[in-house]
Every structure is written in structure tokens, then in C-alpha cells.
PDB file of C-alpha atoms and ligand atoms in Angstrom:
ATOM      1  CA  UNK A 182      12.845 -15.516  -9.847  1.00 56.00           C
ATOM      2  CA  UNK A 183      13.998 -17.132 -13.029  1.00 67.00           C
ATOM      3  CA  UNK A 184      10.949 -16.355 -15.607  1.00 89.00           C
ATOM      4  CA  UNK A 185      10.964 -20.131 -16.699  1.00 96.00           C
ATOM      5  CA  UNK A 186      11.912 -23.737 -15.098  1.00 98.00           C
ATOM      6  CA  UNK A 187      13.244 -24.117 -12.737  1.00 97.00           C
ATOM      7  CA  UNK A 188      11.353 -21.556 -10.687  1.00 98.00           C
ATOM      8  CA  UNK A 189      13.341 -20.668  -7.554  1.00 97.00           C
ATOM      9  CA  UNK A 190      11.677 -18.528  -4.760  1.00 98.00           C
ATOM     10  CA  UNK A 191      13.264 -15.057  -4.270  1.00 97.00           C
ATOM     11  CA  UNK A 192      13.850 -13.392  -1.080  1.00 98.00           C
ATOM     12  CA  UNK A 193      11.094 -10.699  -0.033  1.00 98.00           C
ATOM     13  CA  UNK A 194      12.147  -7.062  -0.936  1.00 96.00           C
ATOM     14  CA  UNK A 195      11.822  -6.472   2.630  1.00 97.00           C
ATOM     15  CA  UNK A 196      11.948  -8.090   6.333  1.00 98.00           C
ATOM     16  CA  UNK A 197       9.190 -10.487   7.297  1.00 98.00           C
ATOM     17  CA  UNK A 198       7.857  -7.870  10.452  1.00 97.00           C
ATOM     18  CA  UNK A 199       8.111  -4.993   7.826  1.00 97.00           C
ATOM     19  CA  UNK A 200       4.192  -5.350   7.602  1.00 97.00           C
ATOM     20  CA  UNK A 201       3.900  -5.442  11.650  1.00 96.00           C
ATOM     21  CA  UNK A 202       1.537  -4.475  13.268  1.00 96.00           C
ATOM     22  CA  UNK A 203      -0.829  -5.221   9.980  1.00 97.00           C
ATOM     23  CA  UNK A 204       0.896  -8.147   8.806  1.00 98.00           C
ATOM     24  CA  UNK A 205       2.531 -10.381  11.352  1.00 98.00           C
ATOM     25  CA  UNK A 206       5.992 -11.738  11.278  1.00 98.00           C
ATOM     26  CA  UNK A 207       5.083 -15.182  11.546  1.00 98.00           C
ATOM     27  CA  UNK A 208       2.264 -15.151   8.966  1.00 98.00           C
ATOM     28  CA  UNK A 209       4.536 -13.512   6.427  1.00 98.00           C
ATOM     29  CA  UNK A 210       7.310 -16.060   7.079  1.00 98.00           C
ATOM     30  CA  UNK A 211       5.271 -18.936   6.145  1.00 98.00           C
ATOM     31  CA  UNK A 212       3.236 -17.405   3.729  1.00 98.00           C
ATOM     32  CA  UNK A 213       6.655 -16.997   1.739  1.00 98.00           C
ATOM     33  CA  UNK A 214       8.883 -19.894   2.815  1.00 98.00           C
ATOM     34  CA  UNK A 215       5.714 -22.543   3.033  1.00 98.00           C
ATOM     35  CA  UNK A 216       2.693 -21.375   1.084  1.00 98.00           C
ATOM     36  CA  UNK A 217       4.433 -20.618  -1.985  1.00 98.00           C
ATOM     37  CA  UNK A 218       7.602 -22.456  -1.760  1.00 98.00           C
ATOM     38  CA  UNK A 219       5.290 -25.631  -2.150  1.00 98.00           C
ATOM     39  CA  UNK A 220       3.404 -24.469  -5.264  1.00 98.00           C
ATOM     40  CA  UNK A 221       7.000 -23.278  -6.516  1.00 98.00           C
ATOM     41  CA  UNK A 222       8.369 -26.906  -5.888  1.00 98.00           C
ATOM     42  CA  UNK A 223       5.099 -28.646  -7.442  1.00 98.00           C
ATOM     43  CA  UNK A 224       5.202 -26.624 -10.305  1.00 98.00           C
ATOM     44  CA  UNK A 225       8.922 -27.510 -10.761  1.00 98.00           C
ATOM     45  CA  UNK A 226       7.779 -31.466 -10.096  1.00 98.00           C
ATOM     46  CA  UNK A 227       5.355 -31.280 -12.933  1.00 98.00           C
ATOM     47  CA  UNK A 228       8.013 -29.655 -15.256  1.00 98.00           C
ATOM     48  CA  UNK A 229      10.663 -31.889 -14.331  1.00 98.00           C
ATOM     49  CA  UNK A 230       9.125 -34.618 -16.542  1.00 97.00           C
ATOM     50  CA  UNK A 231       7.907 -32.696 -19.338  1.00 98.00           C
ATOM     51  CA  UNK A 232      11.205 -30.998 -20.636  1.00 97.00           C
ATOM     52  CA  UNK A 233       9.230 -29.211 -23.705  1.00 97.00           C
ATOM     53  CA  UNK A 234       7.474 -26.486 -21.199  1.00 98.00           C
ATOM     54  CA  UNK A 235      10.562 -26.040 -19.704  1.00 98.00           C
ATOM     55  CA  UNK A 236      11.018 -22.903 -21.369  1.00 97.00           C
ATOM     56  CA  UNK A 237       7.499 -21.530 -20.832  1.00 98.00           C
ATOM     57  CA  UNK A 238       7.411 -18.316 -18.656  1.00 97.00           C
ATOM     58  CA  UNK A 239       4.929 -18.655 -15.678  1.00 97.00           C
ATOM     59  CA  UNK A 240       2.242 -16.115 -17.935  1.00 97.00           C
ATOM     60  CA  UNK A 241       2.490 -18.451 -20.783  1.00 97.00           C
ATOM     61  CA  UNK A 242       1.721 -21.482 -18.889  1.00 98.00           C
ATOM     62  CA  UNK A 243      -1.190 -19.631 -16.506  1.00 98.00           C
ATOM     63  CA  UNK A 244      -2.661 -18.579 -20.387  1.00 97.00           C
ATOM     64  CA  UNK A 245      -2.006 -21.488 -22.653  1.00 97.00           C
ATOM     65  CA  UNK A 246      -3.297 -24.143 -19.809  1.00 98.00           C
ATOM     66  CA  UNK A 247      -5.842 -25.380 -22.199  1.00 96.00           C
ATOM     67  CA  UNK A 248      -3.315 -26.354 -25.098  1.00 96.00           C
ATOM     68  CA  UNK A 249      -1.644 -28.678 -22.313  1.00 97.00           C
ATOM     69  CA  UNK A 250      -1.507 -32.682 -21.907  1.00 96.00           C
ATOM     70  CA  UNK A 251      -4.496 -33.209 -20.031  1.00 97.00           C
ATOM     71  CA  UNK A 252      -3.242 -34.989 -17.596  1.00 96.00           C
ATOM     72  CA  UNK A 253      -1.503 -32.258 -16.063  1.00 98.00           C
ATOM     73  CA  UNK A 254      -3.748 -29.131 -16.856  1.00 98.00           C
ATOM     74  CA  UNK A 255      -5.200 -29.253 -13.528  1.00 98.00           C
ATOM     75  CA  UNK A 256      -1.846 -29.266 -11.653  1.00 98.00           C
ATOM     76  CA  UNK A 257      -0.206 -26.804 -13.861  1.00 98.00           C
ATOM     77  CA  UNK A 258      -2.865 -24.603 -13.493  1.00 98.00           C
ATOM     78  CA  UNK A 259      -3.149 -24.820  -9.758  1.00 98.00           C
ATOM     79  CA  UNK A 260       0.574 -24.198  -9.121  1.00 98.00           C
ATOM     80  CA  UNK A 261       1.470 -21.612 -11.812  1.00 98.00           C
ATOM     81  CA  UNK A 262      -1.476 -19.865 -10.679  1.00 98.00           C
ATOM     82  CA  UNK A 263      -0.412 -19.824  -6.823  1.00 98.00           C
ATOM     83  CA  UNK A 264       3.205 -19.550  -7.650  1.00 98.00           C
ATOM     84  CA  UNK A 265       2.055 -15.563  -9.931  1.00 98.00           C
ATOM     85  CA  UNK A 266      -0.669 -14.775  -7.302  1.00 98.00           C
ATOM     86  CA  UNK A 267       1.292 -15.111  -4.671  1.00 98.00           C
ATOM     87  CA  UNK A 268       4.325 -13.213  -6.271  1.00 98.00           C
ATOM     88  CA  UNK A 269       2.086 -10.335  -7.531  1.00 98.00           C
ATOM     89  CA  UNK A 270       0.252 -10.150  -3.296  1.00 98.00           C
ATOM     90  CA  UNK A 271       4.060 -10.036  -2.193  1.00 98.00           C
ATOM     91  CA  UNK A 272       5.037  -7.447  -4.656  1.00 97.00           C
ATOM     92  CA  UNK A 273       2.187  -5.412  -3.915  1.00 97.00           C
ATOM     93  CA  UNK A 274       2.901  -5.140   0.159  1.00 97.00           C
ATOM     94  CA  UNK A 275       4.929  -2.361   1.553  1.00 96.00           C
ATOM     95  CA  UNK A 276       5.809  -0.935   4.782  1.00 93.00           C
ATOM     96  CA  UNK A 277       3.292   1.178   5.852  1.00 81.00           C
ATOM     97  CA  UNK A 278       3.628   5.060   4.093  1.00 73.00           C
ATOM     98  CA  UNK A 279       1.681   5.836   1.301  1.00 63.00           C
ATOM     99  CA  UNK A 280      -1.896   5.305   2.688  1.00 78.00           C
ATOM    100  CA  UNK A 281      -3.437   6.476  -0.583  1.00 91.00           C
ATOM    101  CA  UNK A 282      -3.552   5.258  -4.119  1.00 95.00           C
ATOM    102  CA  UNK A 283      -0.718   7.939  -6.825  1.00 94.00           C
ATOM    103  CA  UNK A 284      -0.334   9.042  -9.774  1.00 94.00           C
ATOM    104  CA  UNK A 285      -2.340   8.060 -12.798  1.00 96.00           C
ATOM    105  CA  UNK A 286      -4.090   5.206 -11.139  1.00 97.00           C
ATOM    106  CA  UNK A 287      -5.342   7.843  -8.091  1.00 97.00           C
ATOM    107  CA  UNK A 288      -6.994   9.355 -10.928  1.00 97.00           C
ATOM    108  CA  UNK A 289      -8.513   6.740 -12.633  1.00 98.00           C
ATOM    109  CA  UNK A 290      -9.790   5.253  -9.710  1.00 98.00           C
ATOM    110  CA  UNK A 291     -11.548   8.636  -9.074  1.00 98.00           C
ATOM    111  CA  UNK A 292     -13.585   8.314 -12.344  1.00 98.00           C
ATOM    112  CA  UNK A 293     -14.187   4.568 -12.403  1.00 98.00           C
ATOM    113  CA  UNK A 294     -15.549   4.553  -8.265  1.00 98.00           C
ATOM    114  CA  UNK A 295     -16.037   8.299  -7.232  1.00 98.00           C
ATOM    115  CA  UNK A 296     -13.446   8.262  -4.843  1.00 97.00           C
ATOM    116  CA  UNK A 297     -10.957   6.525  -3.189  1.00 97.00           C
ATOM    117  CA  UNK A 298     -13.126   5.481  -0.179  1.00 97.00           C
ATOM    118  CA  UNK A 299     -15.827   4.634  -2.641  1.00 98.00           C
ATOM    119  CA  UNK A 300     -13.243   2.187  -4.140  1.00 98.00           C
ATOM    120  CA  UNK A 301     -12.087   0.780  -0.633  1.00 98.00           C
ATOM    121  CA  UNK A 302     -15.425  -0.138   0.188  1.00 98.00           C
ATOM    122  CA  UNK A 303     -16.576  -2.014  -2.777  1.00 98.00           C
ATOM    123  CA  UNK A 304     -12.806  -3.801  -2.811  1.00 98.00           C
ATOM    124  CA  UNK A 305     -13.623  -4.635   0.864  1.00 98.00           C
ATOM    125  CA  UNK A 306     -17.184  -5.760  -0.359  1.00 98.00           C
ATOM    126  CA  UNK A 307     -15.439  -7.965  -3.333  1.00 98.00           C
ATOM    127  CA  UNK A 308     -12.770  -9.578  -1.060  1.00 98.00           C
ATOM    128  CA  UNK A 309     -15.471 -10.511   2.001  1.00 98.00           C
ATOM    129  CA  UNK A 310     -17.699 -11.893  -0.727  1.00 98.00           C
ATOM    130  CA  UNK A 311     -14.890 -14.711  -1.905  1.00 98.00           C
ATOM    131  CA  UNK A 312     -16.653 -17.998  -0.125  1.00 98.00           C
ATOM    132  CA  UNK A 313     -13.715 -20.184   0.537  1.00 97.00           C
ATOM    133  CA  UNK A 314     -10.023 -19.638  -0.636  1.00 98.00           C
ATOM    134  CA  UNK A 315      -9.379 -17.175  -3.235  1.00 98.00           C
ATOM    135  CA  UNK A 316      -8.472 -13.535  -4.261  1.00 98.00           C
ATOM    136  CA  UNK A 317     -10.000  -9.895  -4.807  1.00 98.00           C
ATOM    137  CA  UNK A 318      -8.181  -7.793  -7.301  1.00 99.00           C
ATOM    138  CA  UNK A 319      -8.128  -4.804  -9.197  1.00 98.00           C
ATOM    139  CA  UNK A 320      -7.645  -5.543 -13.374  1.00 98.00           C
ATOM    140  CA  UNK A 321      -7.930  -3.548 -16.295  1.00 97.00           C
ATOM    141  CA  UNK A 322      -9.796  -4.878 -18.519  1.00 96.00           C
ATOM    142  CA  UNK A 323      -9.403  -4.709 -22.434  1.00 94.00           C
ATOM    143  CA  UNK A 324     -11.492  -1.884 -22.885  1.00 95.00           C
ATOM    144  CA  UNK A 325      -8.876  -0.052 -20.787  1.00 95.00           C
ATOM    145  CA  UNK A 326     -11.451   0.195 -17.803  1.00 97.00           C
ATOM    146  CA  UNK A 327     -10.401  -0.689 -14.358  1.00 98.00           C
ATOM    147  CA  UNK A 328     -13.038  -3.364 -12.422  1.00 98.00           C
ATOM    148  CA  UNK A 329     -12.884  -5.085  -9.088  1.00 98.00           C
ATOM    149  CA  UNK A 330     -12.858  -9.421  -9.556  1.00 98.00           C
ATOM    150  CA  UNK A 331     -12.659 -12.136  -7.417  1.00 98.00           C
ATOM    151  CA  UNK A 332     -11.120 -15.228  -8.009  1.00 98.00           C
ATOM    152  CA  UNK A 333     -11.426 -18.395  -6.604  1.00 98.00           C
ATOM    153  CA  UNK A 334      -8.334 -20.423  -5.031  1.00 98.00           C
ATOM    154  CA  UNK A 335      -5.376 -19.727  -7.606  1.00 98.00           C
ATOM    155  CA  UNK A 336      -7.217 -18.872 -10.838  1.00 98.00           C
ATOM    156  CA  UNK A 337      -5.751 -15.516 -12.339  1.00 98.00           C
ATOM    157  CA  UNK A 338      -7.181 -12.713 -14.190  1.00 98.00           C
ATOM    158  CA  UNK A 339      -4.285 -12.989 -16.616  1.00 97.00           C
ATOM    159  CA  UNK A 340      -6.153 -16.301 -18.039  1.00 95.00           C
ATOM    160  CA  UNK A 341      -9.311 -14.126 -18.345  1.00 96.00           C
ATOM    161  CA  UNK A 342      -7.805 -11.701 -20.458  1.00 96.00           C
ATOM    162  CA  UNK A 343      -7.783  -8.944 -17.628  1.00 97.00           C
ATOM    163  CA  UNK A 344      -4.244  -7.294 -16.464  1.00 96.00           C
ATOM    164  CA  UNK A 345      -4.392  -7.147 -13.027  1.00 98.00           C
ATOM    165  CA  UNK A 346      -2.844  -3.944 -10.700  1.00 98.00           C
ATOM    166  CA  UNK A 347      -3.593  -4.889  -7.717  1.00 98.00           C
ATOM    167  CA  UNK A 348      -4.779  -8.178  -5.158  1.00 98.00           C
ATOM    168  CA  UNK A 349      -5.742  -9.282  -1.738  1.00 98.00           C
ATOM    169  CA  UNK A 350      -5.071 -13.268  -0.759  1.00 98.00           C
ATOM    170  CA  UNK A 351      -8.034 -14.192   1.717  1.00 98.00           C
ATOM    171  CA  UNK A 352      -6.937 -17.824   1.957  1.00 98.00           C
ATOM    172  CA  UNK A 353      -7.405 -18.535   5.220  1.00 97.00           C
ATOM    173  CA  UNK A 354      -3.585 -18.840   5.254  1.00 98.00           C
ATOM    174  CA  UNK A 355      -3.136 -15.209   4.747  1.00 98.00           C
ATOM    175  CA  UNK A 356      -4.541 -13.795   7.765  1.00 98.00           C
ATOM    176  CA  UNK A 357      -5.492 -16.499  10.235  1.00 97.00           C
ATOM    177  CA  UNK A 358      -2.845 -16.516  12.856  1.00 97.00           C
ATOM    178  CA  UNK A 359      -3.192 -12.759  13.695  1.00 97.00           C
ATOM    179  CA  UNK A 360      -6.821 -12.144  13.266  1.00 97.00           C
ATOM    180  CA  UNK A 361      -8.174 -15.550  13.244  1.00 97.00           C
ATOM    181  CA  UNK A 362     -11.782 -15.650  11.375  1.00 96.00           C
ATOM    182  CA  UNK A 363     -12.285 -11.916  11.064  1.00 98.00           C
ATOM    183  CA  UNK A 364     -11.240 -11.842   7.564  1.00 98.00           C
ATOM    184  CA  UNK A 365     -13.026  -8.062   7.390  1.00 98.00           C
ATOM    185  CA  UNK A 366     -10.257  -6.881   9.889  1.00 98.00           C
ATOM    186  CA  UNK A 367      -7.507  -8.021   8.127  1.00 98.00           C
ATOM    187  CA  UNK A 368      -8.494  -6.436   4.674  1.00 98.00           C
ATOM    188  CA  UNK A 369      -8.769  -2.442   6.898  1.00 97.00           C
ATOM    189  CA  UNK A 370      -5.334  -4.071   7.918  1.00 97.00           C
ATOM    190  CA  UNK A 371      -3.857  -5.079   4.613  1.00 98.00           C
ATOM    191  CA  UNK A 372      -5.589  -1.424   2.878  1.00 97.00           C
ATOM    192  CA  UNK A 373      -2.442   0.170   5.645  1.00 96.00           C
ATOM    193  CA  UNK A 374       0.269  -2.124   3.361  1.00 97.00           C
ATOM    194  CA  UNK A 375      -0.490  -1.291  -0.096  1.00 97.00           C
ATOM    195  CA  UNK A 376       2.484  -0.689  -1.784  1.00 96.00           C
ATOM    196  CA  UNK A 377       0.441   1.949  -4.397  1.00 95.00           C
ATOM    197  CA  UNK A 378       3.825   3.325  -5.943  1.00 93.00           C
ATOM    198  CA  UNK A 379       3.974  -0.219  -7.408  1.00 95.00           C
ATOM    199  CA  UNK A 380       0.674  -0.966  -7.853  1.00 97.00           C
ATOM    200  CA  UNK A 381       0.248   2.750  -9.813  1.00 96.00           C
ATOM    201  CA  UNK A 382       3.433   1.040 -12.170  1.00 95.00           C
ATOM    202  CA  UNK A 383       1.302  -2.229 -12.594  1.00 97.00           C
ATOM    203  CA  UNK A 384      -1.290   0.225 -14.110  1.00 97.00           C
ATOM    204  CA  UNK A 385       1.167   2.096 -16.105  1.00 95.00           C
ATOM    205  CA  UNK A 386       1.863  -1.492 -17.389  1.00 93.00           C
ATOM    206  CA  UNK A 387      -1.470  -2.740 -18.573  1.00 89.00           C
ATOM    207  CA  UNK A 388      -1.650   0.568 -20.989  1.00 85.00           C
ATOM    208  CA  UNK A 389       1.481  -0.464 -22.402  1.00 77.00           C
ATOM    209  CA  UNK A 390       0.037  -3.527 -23.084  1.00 51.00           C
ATOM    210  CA  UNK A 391      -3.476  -3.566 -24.128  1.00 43.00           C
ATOM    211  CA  UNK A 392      -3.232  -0.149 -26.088  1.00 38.00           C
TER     212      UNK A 392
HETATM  213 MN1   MN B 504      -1.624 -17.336   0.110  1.00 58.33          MN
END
């Protein structure tokens, strides 16, 4: 992925039935090569004819949408927003071995939620609660505490000042061939594809930031 125009779509870091049985094939094909290929190529559209933002990374055009032309706020932030989300969900999924958060962030979430069921549940809680299209994540926020969000359709925590470690896409998109409405059976499914080495970096990350 270049960090600026023109965005291209990497390959996955792994097969498209790597996720199977808690993923399907089929879903993660098109979820890569459809769902976000599209916001990729509208995003590159938009930028096409406004060669000045054609250096901006994809974080500085998610945070600075406000300081665009305002005719294409909307559409940047729509497409920047589903081109990171998307990137971050992929980058966040991995064959199914660690079953439990690591490291520093297996500790944190210990004192922020009790324990790490305690935390499953109230993510699980968080990402049934999104009505319509949208995400549930886990940020830090700038207090250095971690908090469970939702967001709706491609909005990002990075534009509310939160660094995010962790998310769940519930579009409809995400899950629907394989387990059709039952969106509560695909997030106990997706909980067996957290890639927590990763997501444990993404924490690791934010303190490197913020502090
Ligand atoms: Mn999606």
C-alpha cells in the first residue's frame, strides 16, 4: 500500500480460506477484491482531480477532512475512512492460534475490564449494539486508557482523537454469506481470528504516540 495517491490494494498476508471455518473463503475474497477495492478506486477518483492532496497520507486526510473543499469532504471522508478501516480489520485477522489477548495489552485489558472474558462480552455487547453498517473497536484514548467505541459506516476513531488497537466490521458485507443475519455468531466466530500478536503491537504503538 503506497501511504499516499495513488492508493493500490495489497495482497492479504495470508490465503483467503486462512480464516475457514470462521471466516469463509468467499466472504474474504470479496471483502478484499470488491469491498475495499471500490473505496480504494473512489478515493483515487476524487484525488485524481485535486493534485494538491496527492501527497496526503490516508491518516492525514481521515484527520484534516474538515480543512477540505467542501465539495468533496463527504466523499473523502467516506472512502479514506473505508479504505483505513478496512486495512486495519484485515491486518488484525489471523489464522486461528492465539485465542487470547499477549503481552502488555493482556494486561491492560485485565485492569481496564477485569478479565479477558469480561472484555469479550462487553466488545460483543458494543459490536451487536451498531444499528446499521459500522464498526466496534478497541482505542486508547489520550489519557492512555483503553475503551470499547462503535462507529458508524466508515467513520474512524483516528478523527476522534482515539488510537485504535483493535476492530470488528459488522457491515452486513462482512459476515452475511456464511452466517446470514446472526451477526452475534459471527463476532464468537471472528473472537477465534484475532490476530492479538498484532493487535498487542497496535497497543505498543499508541504509547509511542500519545505519551
Ligand atoms: Mn467491510
Amino acid at each position: 500500500m503506497n501511504n499516499h495517491y495513488k492508493f493500490i490494494n495489497t495482497p492479504l498476508p495470508y490465503a483467503y480460506d486462512a480464516m475457514e471455518p470462521y471466516i469463509d473463503e468467499k466472504t474474504m475474497r470479496l471483502h478484499h477484491d470488491r469491498h475495499l477495492q471500490t473505496y480504494i478506486d473512489n478515493l483515487n477518483n476524487t484525488l485524481s482531480k485535486y493534485p494538491q492532496l496527492q501527497h496526503w497520507t490516508l491518516e492525514e486526510l481521515i484527520i484534516n477532512v474538515p480543512c477540505l473543499p467542501k465539495d468533496i469532504q463527504t466523499n473523502i471522508k467516506n472512502n479514506s475512512g473505508g479504505v483505513f478501516n478496512h486495512q486495519f480489520f484485515f491486518s488484525n485477522l489471523s489464522t486461528p492460534t492465539s485465542l487470547q489477548p499477549i503481552g502488555i495489552l493482556s494486561e491492560s485489558i485485565k485492569n481496564e475490564f477485569g478479565s479477558y472474558m469480561s472484555f469479550k462480552n462487553q466488545f460483543k455487547t458494543a459490536a451487536l449494539s451498531v444499528f446499521g453498517s459500522g464498526y466496534a473497536w478497541l482505542v486508547v484514548n489520550s489519557t492512555g486508557q483503553l475503551c470499547i467505541i462503535t462507529t458508524q459506516n466508515q467513520d474512524t476513531p483516528l478523527s476522534l482523537g482515539l488510537y485504535p488497537v483493535l476492530n470488528i466490521d459488522v457491515w452486513e458485507h462482512a459476515y452475511y454469506l456464511k452466517h446470514y443475519n446472526l451477526r452475534a455468531d459471527y463476532i464468537d466466530d471472528w473472537f477465534h481470528v484475532v490476530n492479538w500478536n498484532n493487535a498487542n503491537l497496535n497497543y505498543m504503538r499508541c504509547f509511542n504516540i500519545s505519551f
